[in-house]
GROMACS .gro file of N, CA and C in nm:
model
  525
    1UNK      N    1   0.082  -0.119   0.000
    1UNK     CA    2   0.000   0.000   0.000
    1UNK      C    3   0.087   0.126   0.000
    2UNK      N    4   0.174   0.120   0.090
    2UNK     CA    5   0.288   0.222   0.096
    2UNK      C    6   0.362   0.278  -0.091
    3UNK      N    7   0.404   0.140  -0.097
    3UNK     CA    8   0.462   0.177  -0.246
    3UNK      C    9   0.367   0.228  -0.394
    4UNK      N   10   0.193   0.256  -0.334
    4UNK     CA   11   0.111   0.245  -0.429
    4UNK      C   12   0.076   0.462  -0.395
    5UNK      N   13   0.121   0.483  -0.254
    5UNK     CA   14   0.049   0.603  -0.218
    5UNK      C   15   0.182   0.690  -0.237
    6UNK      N   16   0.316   0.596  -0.229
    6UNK     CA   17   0.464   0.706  -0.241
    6UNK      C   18   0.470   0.780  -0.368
    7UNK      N   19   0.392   0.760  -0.509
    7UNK     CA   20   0.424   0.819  -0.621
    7UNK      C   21   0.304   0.956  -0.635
    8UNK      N   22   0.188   0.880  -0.574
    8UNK     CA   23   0.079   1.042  -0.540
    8UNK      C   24   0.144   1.139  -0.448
    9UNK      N   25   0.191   1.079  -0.303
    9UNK     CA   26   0.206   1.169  -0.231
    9UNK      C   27   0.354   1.240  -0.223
   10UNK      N   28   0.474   1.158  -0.292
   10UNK     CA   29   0.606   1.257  -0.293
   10UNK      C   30   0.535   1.417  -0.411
   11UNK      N   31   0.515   1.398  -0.491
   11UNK     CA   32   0.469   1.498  -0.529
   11UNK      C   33   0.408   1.639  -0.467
   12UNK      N   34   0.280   1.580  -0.434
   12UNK     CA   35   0.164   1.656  -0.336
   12UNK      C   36   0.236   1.714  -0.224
   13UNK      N   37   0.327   1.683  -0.141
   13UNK     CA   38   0.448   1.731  -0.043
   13UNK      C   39   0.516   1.819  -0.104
   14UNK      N   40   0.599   1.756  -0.211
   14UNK     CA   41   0.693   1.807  -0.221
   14UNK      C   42   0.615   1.984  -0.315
   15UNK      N   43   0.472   1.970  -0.370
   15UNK     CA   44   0.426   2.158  -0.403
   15UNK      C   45   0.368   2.169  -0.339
   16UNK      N   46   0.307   2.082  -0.218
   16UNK     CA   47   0.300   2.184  -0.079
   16UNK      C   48   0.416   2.240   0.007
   17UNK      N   49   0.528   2.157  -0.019
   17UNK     CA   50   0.652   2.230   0.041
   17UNK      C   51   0.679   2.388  -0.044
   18UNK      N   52   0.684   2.377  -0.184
   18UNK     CA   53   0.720   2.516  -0.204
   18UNK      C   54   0.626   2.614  -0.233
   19UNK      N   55   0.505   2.575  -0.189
   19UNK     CA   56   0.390   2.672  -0.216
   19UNK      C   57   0.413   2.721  -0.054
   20UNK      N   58   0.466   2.659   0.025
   20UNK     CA   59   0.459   2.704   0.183
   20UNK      C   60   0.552   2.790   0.251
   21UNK      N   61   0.646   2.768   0.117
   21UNK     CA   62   0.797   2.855   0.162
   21UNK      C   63   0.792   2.985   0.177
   22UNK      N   64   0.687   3.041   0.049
   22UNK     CA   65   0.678   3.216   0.085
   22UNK      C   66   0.582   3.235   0.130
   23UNK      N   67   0.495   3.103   0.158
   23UNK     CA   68   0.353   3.164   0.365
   23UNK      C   69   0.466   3.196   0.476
   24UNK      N   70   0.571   3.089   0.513
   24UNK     CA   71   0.686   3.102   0.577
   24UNK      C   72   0.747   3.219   0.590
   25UNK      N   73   0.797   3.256   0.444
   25UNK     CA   74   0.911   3.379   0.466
   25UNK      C   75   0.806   3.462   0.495
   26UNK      N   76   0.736   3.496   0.451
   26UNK     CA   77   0.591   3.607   0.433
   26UNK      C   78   0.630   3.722   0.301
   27UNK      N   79   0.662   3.640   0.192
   27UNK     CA   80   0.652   3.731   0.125
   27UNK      C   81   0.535   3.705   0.012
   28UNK      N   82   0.432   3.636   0.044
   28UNK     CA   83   0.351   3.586  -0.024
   28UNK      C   84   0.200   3.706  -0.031
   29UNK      N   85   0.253   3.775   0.026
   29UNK     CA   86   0.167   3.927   0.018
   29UNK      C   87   0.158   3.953  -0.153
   30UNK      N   88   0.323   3.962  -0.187
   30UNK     CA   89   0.328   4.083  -0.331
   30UNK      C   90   0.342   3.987  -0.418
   31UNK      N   91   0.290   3.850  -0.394
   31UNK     CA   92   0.376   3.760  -0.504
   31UNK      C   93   0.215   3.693  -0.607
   32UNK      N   94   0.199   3.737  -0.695
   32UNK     CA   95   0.116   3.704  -0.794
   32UNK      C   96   0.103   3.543  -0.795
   33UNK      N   97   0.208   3.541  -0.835
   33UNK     CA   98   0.202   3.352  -0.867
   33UNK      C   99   0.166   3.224  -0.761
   34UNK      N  100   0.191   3.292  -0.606
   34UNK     CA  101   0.209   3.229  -0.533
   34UNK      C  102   0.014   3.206  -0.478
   35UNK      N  103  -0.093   3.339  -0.500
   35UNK     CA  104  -0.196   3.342  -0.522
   35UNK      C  105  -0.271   3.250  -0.625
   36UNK      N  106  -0.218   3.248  -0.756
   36UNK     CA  107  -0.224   3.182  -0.913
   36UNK      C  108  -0.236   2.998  -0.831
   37UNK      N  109  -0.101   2.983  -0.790
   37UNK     CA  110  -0.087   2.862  -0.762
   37UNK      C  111  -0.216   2.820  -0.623
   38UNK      N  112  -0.204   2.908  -0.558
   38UNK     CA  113  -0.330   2.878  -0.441
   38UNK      C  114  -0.449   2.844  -0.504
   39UNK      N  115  -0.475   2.922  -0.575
   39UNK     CA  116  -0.583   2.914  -0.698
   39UNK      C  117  -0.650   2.747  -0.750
   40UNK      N  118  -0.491   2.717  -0.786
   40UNK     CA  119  -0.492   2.588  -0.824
   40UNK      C  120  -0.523   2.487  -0.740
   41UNK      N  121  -0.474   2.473  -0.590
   41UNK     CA  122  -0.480   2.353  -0.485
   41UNK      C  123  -0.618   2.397  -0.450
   42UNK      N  124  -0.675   2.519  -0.450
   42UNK     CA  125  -0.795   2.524  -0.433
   42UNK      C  126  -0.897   2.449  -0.489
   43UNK      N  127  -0.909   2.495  -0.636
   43UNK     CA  128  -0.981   2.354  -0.720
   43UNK      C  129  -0.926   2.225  -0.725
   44UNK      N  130  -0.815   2.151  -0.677
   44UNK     CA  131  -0.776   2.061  -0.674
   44UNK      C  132  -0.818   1.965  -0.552
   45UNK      N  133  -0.882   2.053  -0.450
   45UNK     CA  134  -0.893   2.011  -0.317
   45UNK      C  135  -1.073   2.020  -0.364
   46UNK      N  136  -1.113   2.110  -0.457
   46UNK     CA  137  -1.230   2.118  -0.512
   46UNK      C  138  -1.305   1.945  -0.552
   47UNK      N  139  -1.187   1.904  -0.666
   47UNK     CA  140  -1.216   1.817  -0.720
   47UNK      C  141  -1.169   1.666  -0.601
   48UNK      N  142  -1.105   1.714  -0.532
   48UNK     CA  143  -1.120   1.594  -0.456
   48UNK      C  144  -1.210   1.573  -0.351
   49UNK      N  145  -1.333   1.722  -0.296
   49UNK     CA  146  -1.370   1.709  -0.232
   49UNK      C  147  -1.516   1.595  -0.305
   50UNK      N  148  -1.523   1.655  -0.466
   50UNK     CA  149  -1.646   1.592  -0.570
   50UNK      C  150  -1.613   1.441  -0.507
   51UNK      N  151  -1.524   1.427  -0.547
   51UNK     CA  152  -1.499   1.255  -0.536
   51UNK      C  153  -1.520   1.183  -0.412
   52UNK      N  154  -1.478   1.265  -0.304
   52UNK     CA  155  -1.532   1.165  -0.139
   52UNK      C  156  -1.687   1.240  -0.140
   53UNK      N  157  -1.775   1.296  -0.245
   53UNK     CA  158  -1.891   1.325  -0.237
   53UNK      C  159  -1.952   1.214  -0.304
   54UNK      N  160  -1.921   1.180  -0.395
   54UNK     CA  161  -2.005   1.127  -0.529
   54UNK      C  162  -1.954   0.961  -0.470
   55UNK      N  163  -1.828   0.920  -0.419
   55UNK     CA  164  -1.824   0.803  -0.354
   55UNK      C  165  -1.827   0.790  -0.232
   56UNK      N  166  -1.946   0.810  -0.162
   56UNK     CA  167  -1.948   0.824  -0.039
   56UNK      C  168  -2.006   0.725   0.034
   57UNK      N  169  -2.076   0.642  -0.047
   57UNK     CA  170  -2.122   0.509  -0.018
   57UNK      C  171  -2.007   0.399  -0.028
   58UNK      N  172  -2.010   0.299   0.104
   58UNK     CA  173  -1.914   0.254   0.110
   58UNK      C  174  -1.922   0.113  -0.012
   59UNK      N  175  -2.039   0.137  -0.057
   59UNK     CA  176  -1.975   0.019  -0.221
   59UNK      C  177  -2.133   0.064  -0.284
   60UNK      N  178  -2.083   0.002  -0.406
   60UNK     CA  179  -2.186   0.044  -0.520
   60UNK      C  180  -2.359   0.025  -0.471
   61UNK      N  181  -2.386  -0.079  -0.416
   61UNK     CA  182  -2.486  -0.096  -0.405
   61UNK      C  183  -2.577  -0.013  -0.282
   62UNK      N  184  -2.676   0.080  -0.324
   62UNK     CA  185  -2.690   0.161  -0.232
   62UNK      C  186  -2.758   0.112  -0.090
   63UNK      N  187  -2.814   0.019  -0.129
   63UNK     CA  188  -2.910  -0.084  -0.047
   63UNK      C  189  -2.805  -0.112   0.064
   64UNK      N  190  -2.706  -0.226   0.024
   64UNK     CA  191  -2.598  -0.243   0.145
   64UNK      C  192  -2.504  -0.104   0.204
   65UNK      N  193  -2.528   0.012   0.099
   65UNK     CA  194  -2.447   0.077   0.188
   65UNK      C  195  -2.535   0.167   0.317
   66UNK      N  196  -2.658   0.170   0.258
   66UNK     CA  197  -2.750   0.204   0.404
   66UNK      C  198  -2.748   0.122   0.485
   67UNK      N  199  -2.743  -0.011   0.479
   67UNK     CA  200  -2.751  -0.086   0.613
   67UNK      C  201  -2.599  -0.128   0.666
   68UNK      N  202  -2.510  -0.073   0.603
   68UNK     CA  203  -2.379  -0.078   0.693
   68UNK      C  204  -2.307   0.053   0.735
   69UNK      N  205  -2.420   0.184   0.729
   69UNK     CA  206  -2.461   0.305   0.769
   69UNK      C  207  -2.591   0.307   0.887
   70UNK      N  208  -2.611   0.172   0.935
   70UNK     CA  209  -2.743   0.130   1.044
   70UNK      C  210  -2.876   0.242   1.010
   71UNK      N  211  -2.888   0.238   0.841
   71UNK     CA  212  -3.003   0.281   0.834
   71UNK      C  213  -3.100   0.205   0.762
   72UNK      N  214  -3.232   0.212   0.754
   72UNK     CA  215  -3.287   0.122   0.613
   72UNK      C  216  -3.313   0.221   0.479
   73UNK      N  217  -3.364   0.099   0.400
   73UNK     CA  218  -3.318   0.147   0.262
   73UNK      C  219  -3.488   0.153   0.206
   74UNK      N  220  -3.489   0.260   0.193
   74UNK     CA  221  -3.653   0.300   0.111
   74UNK      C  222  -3.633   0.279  -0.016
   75UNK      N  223  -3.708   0.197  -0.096
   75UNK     CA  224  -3.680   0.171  -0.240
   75UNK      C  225  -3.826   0.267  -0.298
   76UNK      N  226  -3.909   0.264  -0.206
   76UNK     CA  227  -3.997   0.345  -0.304
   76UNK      C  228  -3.970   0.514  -0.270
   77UNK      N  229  -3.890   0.546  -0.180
   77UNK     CA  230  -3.845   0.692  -0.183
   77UNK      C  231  -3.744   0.703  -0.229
   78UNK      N  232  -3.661   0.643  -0.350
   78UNK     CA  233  -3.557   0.587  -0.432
   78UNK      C  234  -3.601   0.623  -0.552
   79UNK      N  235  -3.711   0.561  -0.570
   79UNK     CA  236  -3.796   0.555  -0.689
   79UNK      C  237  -3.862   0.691  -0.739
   80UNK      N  238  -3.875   0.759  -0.603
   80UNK     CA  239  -3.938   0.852  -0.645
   80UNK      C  240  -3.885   0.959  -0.682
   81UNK      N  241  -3.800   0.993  -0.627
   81UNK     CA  242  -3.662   1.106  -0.623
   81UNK      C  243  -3.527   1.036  -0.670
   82UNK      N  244  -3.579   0.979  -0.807
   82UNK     CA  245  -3.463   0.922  -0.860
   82UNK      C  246  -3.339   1.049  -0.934
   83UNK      N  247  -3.409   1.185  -0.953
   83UNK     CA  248  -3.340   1.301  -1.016
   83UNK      C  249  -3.252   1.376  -0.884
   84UNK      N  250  -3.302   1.351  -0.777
   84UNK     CA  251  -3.215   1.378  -0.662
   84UNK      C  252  -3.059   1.287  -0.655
   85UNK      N  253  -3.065   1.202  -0.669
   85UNK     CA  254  -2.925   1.121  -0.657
   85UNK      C  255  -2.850   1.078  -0.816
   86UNK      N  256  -2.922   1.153  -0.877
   86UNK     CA  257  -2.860   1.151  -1.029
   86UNK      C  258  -2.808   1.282  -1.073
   87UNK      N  259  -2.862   1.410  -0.982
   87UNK     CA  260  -2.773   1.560  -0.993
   87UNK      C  261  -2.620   1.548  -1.014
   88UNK      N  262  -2.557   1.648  -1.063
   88UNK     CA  263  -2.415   1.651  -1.056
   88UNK      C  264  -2.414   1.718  -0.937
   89UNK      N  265  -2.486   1.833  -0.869
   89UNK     CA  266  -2.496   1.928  -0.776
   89UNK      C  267  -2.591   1.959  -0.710
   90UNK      N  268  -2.661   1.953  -0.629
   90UNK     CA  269  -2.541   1.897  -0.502
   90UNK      C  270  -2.561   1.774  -0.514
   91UNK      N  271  -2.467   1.724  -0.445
   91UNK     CA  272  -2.455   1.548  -0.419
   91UNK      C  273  -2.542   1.508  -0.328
   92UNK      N  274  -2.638   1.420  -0.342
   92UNK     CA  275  -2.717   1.319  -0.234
   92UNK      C  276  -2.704   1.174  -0.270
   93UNK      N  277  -2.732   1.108  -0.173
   93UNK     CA  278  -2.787   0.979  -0.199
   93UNK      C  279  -2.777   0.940  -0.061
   94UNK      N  280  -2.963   0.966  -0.122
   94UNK     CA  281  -3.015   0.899   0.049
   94UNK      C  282  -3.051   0.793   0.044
   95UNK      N  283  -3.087   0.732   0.174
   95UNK     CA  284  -3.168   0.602   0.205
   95UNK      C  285  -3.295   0.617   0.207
   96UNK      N  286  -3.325   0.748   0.285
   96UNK     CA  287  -3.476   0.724   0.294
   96UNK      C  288  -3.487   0.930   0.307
   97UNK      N  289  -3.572   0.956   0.357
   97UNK     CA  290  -3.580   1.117   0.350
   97UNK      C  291  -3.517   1.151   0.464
   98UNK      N  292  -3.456   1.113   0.504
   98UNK     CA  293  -3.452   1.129   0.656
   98UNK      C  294  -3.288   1.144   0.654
   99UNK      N  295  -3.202   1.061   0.568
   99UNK     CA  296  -3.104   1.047   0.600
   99UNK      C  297  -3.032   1.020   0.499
  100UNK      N  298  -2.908   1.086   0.432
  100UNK     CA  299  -2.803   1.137   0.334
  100UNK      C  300  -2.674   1.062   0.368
  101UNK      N  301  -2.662   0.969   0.289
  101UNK     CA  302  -2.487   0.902   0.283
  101UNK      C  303  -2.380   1.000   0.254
  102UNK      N  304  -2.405   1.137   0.185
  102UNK     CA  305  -2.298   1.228   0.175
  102UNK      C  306  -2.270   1.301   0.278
  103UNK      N  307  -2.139   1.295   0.316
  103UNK     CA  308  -2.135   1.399   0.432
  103UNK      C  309  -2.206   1.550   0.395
  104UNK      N  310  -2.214   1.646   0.533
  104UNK     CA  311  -2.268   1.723   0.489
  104UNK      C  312  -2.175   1.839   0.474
  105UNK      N  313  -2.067   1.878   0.510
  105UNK     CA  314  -1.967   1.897   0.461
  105UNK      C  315  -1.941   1.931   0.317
  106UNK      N  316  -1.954   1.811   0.236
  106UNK     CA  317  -1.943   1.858   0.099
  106UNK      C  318  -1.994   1.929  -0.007
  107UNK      N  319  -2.112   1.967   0.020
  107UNK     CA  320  -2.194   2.040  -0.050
  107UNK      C  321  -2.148   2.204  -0.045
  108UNK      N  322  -2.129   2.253   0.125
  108UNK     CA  323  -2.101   2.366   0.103
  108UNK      C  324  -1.950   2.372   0.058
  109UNK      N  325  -1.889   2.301   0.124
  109UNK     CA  326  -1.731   2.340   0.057
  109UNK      C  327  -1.693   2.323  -0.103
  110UNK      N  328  -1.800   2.255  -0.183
  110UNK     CA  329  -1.794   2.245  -0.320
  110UNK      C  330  -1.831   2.398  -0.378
  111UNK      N  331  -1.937   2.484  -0.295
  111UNK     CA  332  -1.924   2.629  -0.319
  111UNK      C  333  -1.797   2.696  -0.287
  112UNK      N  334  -1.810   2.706  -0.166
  112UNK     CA  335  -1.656   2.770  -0.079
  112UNK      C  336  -1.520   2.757  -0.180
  113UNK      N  337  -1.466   2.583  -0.175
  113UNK     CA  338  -1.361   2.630  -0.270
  113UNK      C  339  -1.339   2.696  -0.382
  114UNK      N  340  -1.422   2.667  -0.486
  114UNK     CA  341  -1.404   2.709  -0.614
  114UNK      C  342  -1.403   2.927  -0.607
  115UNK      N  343  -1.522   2.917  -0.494
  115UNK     CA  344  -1.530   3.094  -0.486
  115UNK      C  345  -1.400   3.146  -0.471
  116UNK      N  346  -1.321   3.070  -0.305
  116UNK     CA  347  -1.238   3.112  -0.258
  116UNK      C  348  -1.121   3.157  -0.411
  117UNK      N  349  -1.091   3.047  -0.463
  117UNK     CA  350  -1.004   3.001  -0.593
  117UNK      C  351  -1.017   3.105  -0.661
  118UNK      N  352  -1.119   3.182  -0.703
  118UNK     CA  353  -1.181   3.291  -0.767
  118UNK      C  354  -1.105   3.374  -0.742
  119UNK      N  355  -1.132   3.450  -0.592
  119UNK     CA  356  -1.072   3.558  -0.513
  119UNK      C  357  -0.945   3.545  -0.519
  120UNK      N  358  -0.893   3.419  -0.515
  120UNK     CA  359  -0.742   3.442  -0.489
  120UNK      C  360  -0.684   3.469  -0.616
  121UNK      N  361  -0.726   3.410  -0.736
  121UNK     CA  362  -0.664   3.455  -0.862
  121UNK      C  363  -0.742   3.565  -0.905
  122UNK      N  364  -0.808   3.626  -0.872
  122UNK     CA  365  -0.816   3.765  -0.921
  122UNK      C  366  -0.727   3.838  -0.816
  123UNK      N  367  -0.712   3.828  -0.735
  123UNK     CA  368  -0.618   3.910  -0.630
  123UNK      C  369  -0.474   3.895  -0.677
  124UNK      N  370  -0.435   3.804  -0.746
  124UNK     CA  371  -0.294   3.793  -0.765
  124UNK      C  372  -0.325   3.835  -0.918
  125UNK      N  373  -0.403   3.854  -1.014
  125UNK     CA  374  -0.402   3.900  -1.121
  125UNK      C  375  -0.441   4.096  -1.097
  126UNK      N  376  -0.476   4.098  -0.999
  126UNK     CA  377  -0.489   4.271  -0.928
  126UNK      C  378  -0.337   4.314  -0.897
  127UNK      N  379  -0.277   4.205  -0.812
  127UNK     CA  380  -0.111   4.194  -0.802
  127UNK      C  381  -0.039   4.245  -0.900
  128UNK      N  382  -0.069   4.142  -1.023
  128UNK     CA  383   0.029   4.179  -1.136
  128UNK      C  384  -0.007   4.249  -1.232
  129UNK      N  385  -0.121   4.340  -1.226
  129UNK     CA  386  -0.157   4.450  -1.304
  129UNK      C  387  -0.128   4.593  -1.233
  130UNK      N  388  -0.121   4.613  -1.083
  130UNK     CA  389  -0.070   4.711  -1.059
  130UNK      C  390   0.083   4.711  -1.055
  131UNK      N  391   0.141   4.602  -1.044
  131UNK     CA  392   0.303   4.567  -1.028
  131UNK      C  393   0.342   4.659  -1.181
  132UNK      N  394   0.242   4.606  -1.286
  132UNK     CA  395   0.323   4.649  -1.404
  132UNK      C  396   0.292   4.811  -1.473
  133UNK      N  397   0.168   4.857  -1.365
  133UNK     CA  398   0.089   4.962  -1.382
  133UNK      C  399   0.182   5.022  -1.293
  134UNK      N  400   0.237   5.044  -1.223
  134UNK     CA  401   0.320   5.131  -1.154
  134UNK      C  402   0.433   5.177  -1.173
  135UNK      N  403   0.479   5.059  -1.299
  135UNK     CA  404   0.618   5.108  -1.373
  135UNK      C  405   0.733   5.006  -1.296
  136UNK      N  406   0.702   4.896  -1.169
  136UNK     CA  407   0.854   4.884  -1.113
  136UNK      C  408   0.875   4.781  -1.248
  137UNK      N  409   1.008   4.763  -1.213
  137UNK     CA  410   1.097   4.703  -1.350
  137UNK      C  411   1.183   4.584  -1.298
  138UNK      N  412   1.200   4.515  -1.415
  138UNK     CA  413   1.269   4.367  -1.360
  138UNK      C  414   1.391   4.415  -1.319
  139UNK      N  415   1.504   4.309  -1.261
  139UNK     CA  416   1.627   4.359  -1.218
  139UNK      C  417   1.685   4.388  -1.359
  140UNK      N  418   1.702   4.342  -1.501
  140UNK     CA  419   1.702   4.365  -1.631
  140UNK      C  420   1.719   4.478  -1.677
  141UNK      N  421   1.584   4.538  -1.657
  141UNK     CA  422   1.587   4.678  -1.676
  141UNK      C  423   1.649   4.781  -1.595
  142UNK      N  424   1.630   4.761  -1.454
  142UNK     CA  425   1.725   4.873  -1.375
  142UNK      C  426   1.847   4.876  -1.437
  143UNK      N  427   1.903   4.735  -1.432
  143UNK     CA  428   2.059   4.711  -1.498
  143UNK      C  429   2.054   4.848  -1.610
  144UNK      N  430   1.941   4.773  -1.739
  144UNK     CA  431   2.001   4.860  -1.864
  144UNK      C  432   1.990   5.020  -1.812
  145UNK      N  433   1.921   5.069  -1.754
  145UNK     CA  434   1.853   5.234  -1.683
  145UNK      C  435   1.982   5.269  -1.629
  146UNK      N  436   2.051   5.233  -1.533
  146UNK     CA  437   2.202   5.250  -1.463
  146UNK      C  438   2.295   5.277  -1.581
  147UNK      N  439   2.294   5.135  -1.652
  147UNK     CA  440   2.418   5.145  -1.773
  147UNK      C  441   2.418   5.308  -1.821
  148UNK      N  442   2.280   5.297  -1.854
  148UNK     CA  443   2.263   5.398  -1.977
  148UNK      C  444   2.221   5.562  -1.935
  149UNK      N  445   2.262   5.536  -1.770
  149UNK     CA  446   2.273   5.653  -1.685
  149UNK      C  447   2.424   5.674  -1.641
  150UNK      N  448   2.513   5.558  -1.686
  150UNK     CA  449   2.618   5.584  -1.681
  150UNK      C  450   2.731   5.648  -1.767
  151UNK      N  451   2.660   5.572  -1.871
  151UNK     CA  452   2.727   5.605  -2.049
  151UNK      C  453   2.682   5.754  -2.050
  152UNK      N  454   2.593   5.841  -2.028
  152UNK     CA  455   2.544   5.966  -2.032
  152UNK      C  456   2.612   6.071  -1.943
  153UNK      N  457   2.735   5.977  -1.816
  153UNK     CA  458   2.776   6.100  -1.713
  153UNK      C  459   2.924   6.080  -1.822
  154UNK      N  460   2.927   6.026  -1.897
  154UNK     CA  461   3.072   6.042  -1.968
  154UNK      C  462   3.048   6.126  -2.114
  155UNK      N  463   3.137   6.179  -2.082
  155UNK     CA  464   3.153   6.370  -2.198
  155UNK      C  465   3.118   6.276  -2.362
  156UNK      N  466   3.019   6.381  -2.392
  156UNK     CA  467   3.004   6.347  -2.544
  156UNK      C  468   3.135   6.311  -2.651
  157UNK      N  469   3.207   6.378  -2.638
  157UNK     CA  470   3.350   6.344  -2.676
  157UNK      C  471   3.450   6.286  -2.664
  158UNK      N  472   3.427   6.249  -2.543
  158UNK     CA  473   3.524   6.139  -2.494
  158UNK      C  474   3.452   6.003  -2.596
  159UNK      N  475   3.307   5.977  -2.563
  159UNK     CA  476   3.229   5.842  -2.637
  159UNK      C  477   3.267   5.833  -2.799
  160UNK      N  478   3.298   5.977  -2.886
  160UNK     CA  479   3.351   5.979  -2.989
  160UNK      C  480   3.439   5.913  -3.047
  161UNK      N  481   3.506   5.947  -2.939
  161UNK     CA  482   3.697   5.911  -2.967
  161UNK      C  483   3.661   5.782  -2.942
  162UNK      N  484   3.617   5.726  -2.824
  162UNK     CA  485   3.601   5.579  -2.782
  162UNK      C  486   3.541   5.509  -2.914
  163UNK      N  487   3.466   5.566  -2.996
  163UNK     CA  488   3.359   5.500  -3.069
  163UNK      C  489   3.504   5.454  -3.219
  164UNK      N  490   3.567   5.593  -3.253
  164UNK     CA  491   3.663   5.578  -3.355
  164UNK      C  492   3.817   5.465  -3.322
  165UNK      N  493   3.819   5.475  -3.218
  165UNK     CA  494   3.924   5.372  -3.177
  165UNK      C  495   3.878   5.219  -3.202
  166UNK      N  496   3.753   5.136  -3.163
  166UNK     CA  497   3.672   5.066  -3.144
  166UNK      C  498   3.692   5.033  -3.323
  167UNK      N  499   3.666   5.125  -3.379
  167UNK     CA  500   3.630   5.103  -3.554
  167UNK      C  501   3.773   5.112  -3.639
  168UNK      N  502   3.859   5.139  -3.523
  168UNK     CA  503   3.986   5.153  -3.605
  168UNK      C  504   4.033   4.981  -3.608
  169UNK      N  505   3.985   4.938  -3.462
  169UNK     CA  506   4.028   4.772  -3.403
  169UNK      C  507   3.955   4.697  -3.513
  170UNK      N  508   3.847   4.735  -3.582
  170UNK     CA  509   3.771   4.652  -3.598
  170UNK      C  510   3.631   4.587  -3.546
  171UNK      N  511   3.613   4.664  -3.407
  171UNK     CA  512   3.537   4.610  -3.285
  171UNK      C  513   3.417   4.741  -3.310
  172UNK      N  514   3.273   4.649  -3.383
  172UNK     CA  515   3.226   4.713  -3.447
  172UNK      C  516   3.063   4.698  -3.303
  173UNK      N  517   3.103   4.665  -3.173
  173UNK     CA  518   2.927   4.647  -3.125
  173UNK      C  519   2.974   4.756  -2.976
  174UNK      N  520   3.053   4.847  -3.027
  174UNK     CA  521   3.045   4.941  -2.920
  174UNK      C  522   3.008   5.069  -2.977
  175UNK      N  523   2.929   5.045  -3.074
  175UNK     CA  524   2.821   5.223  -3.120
  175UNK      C  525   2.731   5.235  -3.035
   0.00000   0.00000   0.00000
């Protein structure tokens, strides 16, 4: 069993380990992606919540799974509300009216996550539209802004001479 759950779960650890690193440092305030990715385990925890919804009976047959749930099994309130346990949303499947094999749990958190998921990637897409609306600049660009604040404190004439020496060498990518 071990060697069947080590290839799901080294994974699942190992991007909850680095999705946790900048909750840790706390720089997960200004960080777009790190929202983006929340985004993601959100619906992922979404879709796994569908699945302990929709298999929530402990085996196919609904009959035995009410009575190893110590409830009985109404076949004609089965019959009747057969569009109730055939929904995609919300999940039921009862025994009788009285009583629901799905936890109850899952219904609202099948809202909750996906909203939450919402908020968080629009918040990190609010992130990276004012990040780029404000003008700051990759380390890239400061670099070239410095260079080319540097090349500008040196005398027009001096860059001349520099430029004709350069073309005298042959060394034609310092124009």
């Amino acid at each position: 069993m071990t060697f069947l759950l080590l290839p799901v779960l080294l994974p699942v650890l190992t991007g909850l380990w680095f999705w946790s690193r900048p909750l840790l440092a706390g720089t997960w305030r200004r960080d777009p992606a790190w929202f983006a990715w929340s985004a993601v385990l959100l619906l992922l925890g979404a879709g796994v919540t569908y699945l302990v919804g929709s298999l929530a009976g402990p085996s196919l047959d609904p009959e035995e799974a009410c009575h190893r749930a110590g409830q009985t099994y109404d076949r004609e309130y089965r019959k009747a509300n057969f569009h109730e346990y055939t929904r995609w949303f919300p999940l039921h499947d009862r025994c009788h009216a009285d009583y629901d094999l799905v936890p109850a749990w899952v219904n609202p958190a099948l809202v909750a996550l996906p909203a939450v998921s919402l908020v968080s990637l629009a918040h990190g897409v609010r992130l990276r539209v004012v990040r780029r609306g404000t003008g700051r600049q990759s380390g890239t660009d400061r670099f070239r802004r410095a260079w080319d604040r540097c090349r500008c404190a040196v005398p027009r004439g001096r860059r001349k001479a520099e430029r004709r020496v350069a073309r005298s060498r042959g060394n034609r990518r310092s124009r």
